[in-house]
């Protein structure tokens, strides 16, 4: 059995994302998870904009967990690996691994040092915040990358 499909998004740490010590402020990792999730959905053929405008559904985060392993710093080149962990009914759970991009001069190992691991759980709701199912095509696309 093959594992879940990984979706990788690359970006560089901006100065505004760091604190006085030059270390990325912890809340920025949540923003980067959203970037990874949005790009994963886009690769699967669904944008958040389309889900909201055409399908009338939104996916608020109801739970998040993040384990910080090493600091990210200004100008580091990073890779966010995003994957679907579960999709059923009105629940979507995603997993994330943030690494320094292999070969980035800040990565002494040359292998892409692991900086953080995280999960988010989302519930699908309509515009009135009432629970609903994911649109069928979106649910099928997400289930198709579980592995």
Short mmCIF file of C-alpha atoms in Angstrom, two decimals:
data_model
loop_
_atom_site.label_atom_id
_atom_site.label_comp_id
_atom_site.label_asym_id
_atom_site.label_seq_id
_atom_site.Cartn_x
_atom_site.Cartn_y
_atom_site.Cartn_z
CA UNK A 1 0.00 0.00 0.00
CA UNK A 2 1.44 3.37 -0.95
CA UNK A 3 1.39 6.28 1.50
CA UNK A 4 -0.52 9.52 1.24
CA UNK A 5 0.43 11.96 -1.49
CA UNK A 6 2.57 14.88 -0.33
CA UNK A 7 2.12 18.40 -1.67
CA UNK A 8 5.18 20.61 -1.32
CA UNK A 9 5.20 24.40 -1.23
CA UNK A 10 8.46 26.40 -1.15
CA UNK A 11 8.88 29.90 0.26
CA UNK A 12 11.51 32.10 1.89
CA UNK A 13 11.23 33.53 5.42
CA UNK A 14 10.57 37.26 5.31
CA UNK A 15 12.09 39.67 7.82
CA UNK A 16 8.62 40.66 9.09
CA UNK A 17 8.03 37.02 10.18
CA UNK A 18 10.88 37.09 12.70
CA UNK A 19 11.28 38.43 16.21
CA UNK A 20 14.14 40.48 17.69
CA UNK A 21 16.28 37.33 17.88
CA UNK A 22 15.89 36.71 14.14
CA UNK A 23 13.79 33.61 14.84
CA UNK A 24 10.41 33.09 13.18
CA UNK A 25 7.55 33.99 15.50
CA UNK A 26 5.58 30.83 16.31
CA UNK A 27 2.20 32.01 14.95
CA UNK A 28 3.66 32.32 11.44
CA UNK A 29 3.82 28.53 11.24
CA UNK A 30 0.00 28.52 11.27
CA UNK A 31 -0.04 30.94 8.32
CA UNK A 32 2.40 28.70 6.45
CA UNK A 33 0.16 25.67 7.12
CA UNK A 34 -2.66 27.57 5.46
CA UNK A 35 -0.43 28.34 2.48
CA UNK A 36 0.37 24.63 2.16
CA UNK A 37 -3.29 23.62 2.49
CA UNK A 38 -4.51 26.23 -0.02
CA UNK A 39 -1.89 25.16 -2.57
CA UNK A 40 -2.75 21.48 -2.01
CA UNK A 41 -6.42 22.22 -2.70
CA UNK A 42 -5.45 24.23 -5.80
CA UNK A 43 -3.40 21.28 -7.14
CA UNK A 44 -6.45 19.09 -6.61
CA UNK A 45 -8.57 21.47 -8.67
CA UNK A 46 -10.39 23.30 -5.88
CA UNK A 47 -9.74 26.80 -4.63
CA UNK A 48 -11.04 28.11 -1.32
CA UNK A 49 -12.54 30.99 -3.28
CA UNK A 50 -14.54 28.58 -5.45
CA UNK A 51 -15.65 26.50 -2.46
CA UNK A 52 -16.94 29.63 -0.75
CA UNK A 53 -18.47 31.38 -3.77
CA UNK A 54 -19.88 28.45 -5.73
CA UNK A 55 -20.39 25.76 -3.11
CA UNK A 56 -21.23 27.98 -0.13
CA UNK A 57 -18.92 26.21 2.27
CA UNK A 58 -16.00 27.23 4.45
CA UNK A 59 -13.45 25.12 6.35
CA UNK A 60 -12.62 26.74 9.68
CA UNK A 61 -9.83 25.29 11.80
CA UNK A 62 -11.29 23.71 14.95
CA UNK A 63 -8.10 22.13 16.28
CA UNK A 64 -4.38 22.64 15.69
CA UNK A 65 -1.30 20.97 17.08
CA UNK A 66 2.27 21.97 16.29
CA UNK A 67 5.55 20.50 17.52
CA UNK A 68 8.44 22.92 16.99
CA UNK A 69 11.72 21.05 16.49
CA UNK A 70 14.21 23.71 15.36
CA UNK A 71 14.01 27.44 14.64
CA UNK A 72 13.46 28.92 11.21
CA UNK A 73 15.28 32.21 10.62
CA UNK A 74 15.15 35.18 8.31
CA UNK A 75 15.91 34.34 4.66
CA UNK A 76 15.78 30.54 5.17
CA UNK A 77 14.36 28.72 2.16
CA UNK A 78 11.62 26.42 3.49
CA UNK A 79 9.41 23.62 2.22
CA UNK A 80 5.98 22.90 3.68
CA UNK A 81 4.87 19.31 3.03
CA UNK A 82 1.09 19.02 3.29
CA UNK A 83 -0.97 15.84 3.21
CA UNK A 84 -4.53 14.73 3.86
CA UNK A 85 -4.76 12.58 6.99
CA UNK A 86 -8.53 12.02 7.04
CA UNK A 87 -11.64 13.12 5.19
CA UNK A 88 -15.08 11.93 6.19
CA UNK A 89 -18.42 13.68 6.17
CA UNK A 90 -17.81 17.22 7.31
CA UNK A 91 -14.33 16.63 8.81
CA UNK A 92 -10.98 17.22 7.12
CA UNK A 93 -7.68 16.58 8.88
CA UNK A 94 -4.35 17.66 7.38
CA UNK A 95 -0.76 16.98 8.36
CA UNK A 96 2.27 19.18 7.81
CA UNK A 97 6.05 18.89 7.97
CA UNK A 98 8.09 22.06 7.66
CA UNK A 99 11.70 21.65 6.56
CA UNK A 100 14.56 23.77 5.43
CA UNK A 101 14.77 23.20 1.70
CA UNK A 102 17.50 20.68 0.87
CA UNK A 103 20.56 22.55 -0.31
CA UNK A 104 19.65 25.84 1.40
CA UNK A 105 22.84 27.33 2.80
CA UNK A 106 21.25 27.46 6.27
CA UNK A 107 20.74 23.67 6.20
CA UNK A 108 24.00 22.19 7.43
CA UNK A 109 22.78 18.61 6.95
CA UNK A 110 21.99 19.15 3.26
CA UNK A 111 18.94 16.92 3.78
CA UNK A 112 16.26 19.44 4.69
CA UNK A 113 16.29 19.73 8.49
CA UNK A 114 12.87 19.16 10.07
CA UNK A 115 11.68 22.36 11.77
CA UNK A 116 8.09 21.53 12.75
CA UNK A 117 5.36 18.90 12.50
CA UNK A 118 1.69 19.81 12.78
CA UNK A 119 -1.91 18.81 12.21
CA UNK A 120 -5.07 20.81 11.65
CA UNK A 121 -8.66 19.63 11.88
CA UNK A 122 -11.35 21.45 9.94
CA UNK A 123 -15.11 21.24 9.99
CA UNK A 124 -17.12 22.06 6.88
CA UNK A 125 -19.85 24.63 7.46
CA UNK A 126 -22.13 26.79 5.34
CA UNK A 127 -22.28 30.60 5.40
CA UNK A 128 -24.50 30.47 8.50
CA UNK A 129 -21.86 28.29 10.21
CA UNK A 130 -24.09 25.21 10.14
CA UNK A 131 -22.32 21.92 9.64
CA UNK A 132 -22.55 20.43 6.16
CA UNK A 133 -20.84 17.84 3.98
CA UNK A 134 -17.92 18.62 1.71
CA UNK A 135 -19.02 18.91 -1.92
CA UNK A 136 -18.86 15.43 -3.42
CA UNK A 137 -16.16 16.17 -6.03
CA UNK A 138 -13.93 17.86 -3.45
CA UNK A 139 -14.37 15.01 -0.95
CA UNK A 140 -13.50 12.47 -3.68
CA UNK A 141 -10.37 14.41 -4.70
CA UNK A 142 -9.18 14.66 -1.09
CA UNK A 143 -9.94 10.98 -0.39
CA UNK A 144 -8.04 10.07 -3.54
CA UNK A 145 -4.74 11.33 -2.10
CA UNK A 146 -4.99 9.50 1.22
CA UNK A 147 -2.87 6.65 -0.19
#
